[in-house]
C-alpha positions as protocol buffer text, in pm:
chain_id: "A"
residue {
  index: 1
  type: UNK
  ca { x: -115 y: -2168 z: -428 }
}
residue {
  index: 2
  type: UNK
  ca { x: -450 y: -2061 z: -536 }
}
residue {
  index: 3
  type: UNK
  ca { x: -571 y: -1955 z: -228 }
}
residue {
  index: 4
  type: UNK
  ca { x: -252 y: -1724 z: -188 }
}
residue {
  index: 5
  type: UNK
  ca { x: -418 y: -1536 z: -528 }
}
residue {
  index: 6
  type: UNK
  ca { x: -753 y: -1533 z: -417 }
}
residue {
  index: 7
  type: UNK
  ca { x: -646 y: -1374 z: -109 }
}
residue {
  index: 8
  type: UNK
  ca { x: -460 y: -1110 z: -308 }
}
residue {
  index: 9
  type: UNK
  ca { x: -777 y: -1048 z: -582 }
}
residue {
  index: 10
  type: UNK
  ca { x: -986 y: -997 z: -310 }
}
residue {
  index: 11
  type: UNK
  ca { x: -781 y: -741 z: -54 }
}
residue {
  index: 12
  type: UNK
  ca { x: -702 y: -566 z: -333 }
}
residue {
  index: 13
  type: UNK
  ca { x: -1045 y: -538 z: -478 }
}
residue {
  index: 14
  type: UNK
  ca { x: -1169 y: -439 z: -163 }
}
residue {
  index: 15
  type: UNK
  ca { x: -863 y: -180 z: -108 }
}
residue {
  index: 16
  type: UNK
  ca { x: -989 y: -27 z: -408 }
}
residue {
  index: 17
  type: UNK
  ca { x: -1388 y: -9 z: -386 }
}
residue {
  index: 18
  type: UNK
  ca { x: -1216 y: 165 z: -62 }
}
residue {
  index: 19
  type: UNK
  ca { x: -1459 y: -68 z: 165 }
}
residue {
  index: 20
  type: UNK
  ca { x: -1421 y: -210 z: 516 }
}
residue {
  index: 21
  type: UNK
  ca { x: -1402 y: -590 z: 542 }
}
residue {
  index: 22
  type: UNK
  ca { x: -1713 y: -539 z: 810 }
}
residue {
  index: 23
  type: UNK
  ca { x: -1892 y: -372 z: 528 }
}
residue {
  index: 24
  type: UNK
  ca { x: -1775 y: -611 z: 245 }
}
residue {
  index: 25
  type: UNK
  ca { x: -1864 y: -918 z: 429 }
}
residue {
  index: 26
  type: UNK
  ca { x: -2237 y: -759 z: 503 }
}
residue {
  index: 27
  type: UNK
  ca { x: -2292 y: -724 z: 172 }
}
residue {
  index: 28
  type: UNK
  ca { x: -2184 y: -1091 z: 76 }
}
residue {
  index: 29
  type: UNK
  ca { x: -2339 y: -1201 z: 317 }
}
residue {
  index: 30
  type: UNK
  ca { x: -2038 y: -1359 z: 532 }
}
residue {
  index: 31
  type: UNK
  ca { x: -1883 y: -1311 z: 847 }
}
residue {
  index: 32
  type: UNK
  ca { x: -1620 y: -1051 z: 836 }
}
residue {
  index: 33
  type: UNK
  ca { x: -1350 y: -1289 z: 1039 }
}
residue {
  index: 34
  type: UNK
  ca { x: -1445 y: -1546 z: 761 }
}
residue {
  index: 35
  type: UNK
  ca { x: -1367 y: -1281 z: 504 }
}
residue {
  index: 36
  type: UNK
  ca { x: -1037 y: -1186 z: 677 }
}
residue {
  index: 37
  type: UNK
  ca { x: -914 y: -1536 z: 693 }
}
residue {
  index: 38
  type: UNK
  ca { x: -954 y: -1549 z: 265 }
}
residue {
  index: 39
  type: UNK
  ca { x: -811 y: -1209 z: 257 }
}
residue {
  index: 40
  type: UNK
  ca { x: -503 y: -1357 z: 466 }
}
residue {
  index: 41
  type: UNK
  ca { x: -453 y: -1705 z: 279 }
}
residue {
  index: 42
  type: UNK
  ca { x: -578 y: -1899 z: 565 }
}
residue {
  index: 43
  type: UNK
  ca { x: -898 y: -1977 z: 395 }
}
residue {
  index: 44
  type: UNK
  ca { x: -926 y: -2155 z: 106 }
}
residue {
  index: 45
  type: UNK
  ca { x: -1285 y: -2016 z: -55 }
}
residue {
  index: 46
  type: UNK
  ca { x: -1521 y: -2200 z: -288 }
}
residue {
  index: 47
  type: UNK
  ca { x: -1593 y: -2015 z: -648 }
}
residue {
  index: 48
  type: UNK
  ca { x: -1956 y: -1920 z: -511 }
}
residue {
  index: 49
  type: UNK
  ca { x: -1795 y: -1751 z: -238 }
}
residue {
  index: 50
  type: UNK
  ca { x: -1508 y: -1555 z: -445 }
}
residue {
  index: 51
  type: UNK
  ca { x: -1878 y: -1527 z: -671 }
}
residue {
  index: 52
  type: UNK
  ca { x: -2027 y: -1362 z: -409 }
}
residue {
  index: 53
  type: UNK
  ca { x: -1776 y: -1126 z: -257 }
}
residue {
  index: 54
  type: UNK
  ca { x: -1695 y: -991 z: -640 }
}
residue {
  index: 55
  type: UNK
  ca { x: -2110 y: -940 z: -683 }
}
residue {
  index: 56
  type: UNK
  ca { x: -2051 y: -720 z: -350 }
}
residue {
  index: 57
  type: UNK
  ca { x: -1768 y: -499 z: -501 }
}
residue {
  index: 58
  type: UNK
  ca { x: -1942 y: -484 z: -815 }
}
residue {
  index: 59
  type: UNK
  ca { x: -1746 y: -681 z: -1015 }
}
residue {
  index: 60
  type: UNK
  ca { x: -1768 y: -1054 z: -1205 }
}
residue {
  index: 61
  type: UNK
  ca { x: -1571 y: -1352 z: -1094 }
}
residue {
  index: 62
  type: UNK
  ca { x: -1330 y: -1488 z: -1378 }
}
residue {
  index: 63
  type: UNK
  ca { x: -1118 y: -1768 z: -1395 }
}
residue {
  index: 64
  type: UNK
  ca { x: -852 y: -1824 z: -1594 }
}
residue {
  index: 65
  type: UNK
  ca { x: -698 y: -2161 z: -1686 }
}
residue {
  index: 66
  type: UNK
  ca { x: -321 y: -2099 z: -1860 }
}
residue {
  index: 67
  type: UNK
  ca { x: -148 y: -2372 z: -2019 }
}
């Protein structure tokens, strides 16, 4: 599921910038337990939230569409 993905992209993402989830989610702008629950799979986040949370790291969303 795409969710299960998201979840991975962003734990490891934040693993890397070597970031709290409290301190991720302040600077996206979210509540950390919202941010655990994407980071777990229980959450399924819109693109302006995965948009958000890669601004915070740093990064760019992208989305890939494989056929």
């Amino acid at each position: 599921p795409v969710h299960l993905a998201s979840a991975l992209a962003v734990a490891t993402a934040r693993a890397k910038a070597g970031i709290s989830q409290k301190q991720l989610a302040a600077k996206a702008n979210m509540d950390q337990s919202d941010l655990s629950k994407i980071e777990r799979g229980i959450a399924n986040p819109s693109v302006s939230t995965l948009e958000r949370i890669a601004n915070a790291l740093g990064g760019t969303l992208s989305i890939n569409i494989v056929t």
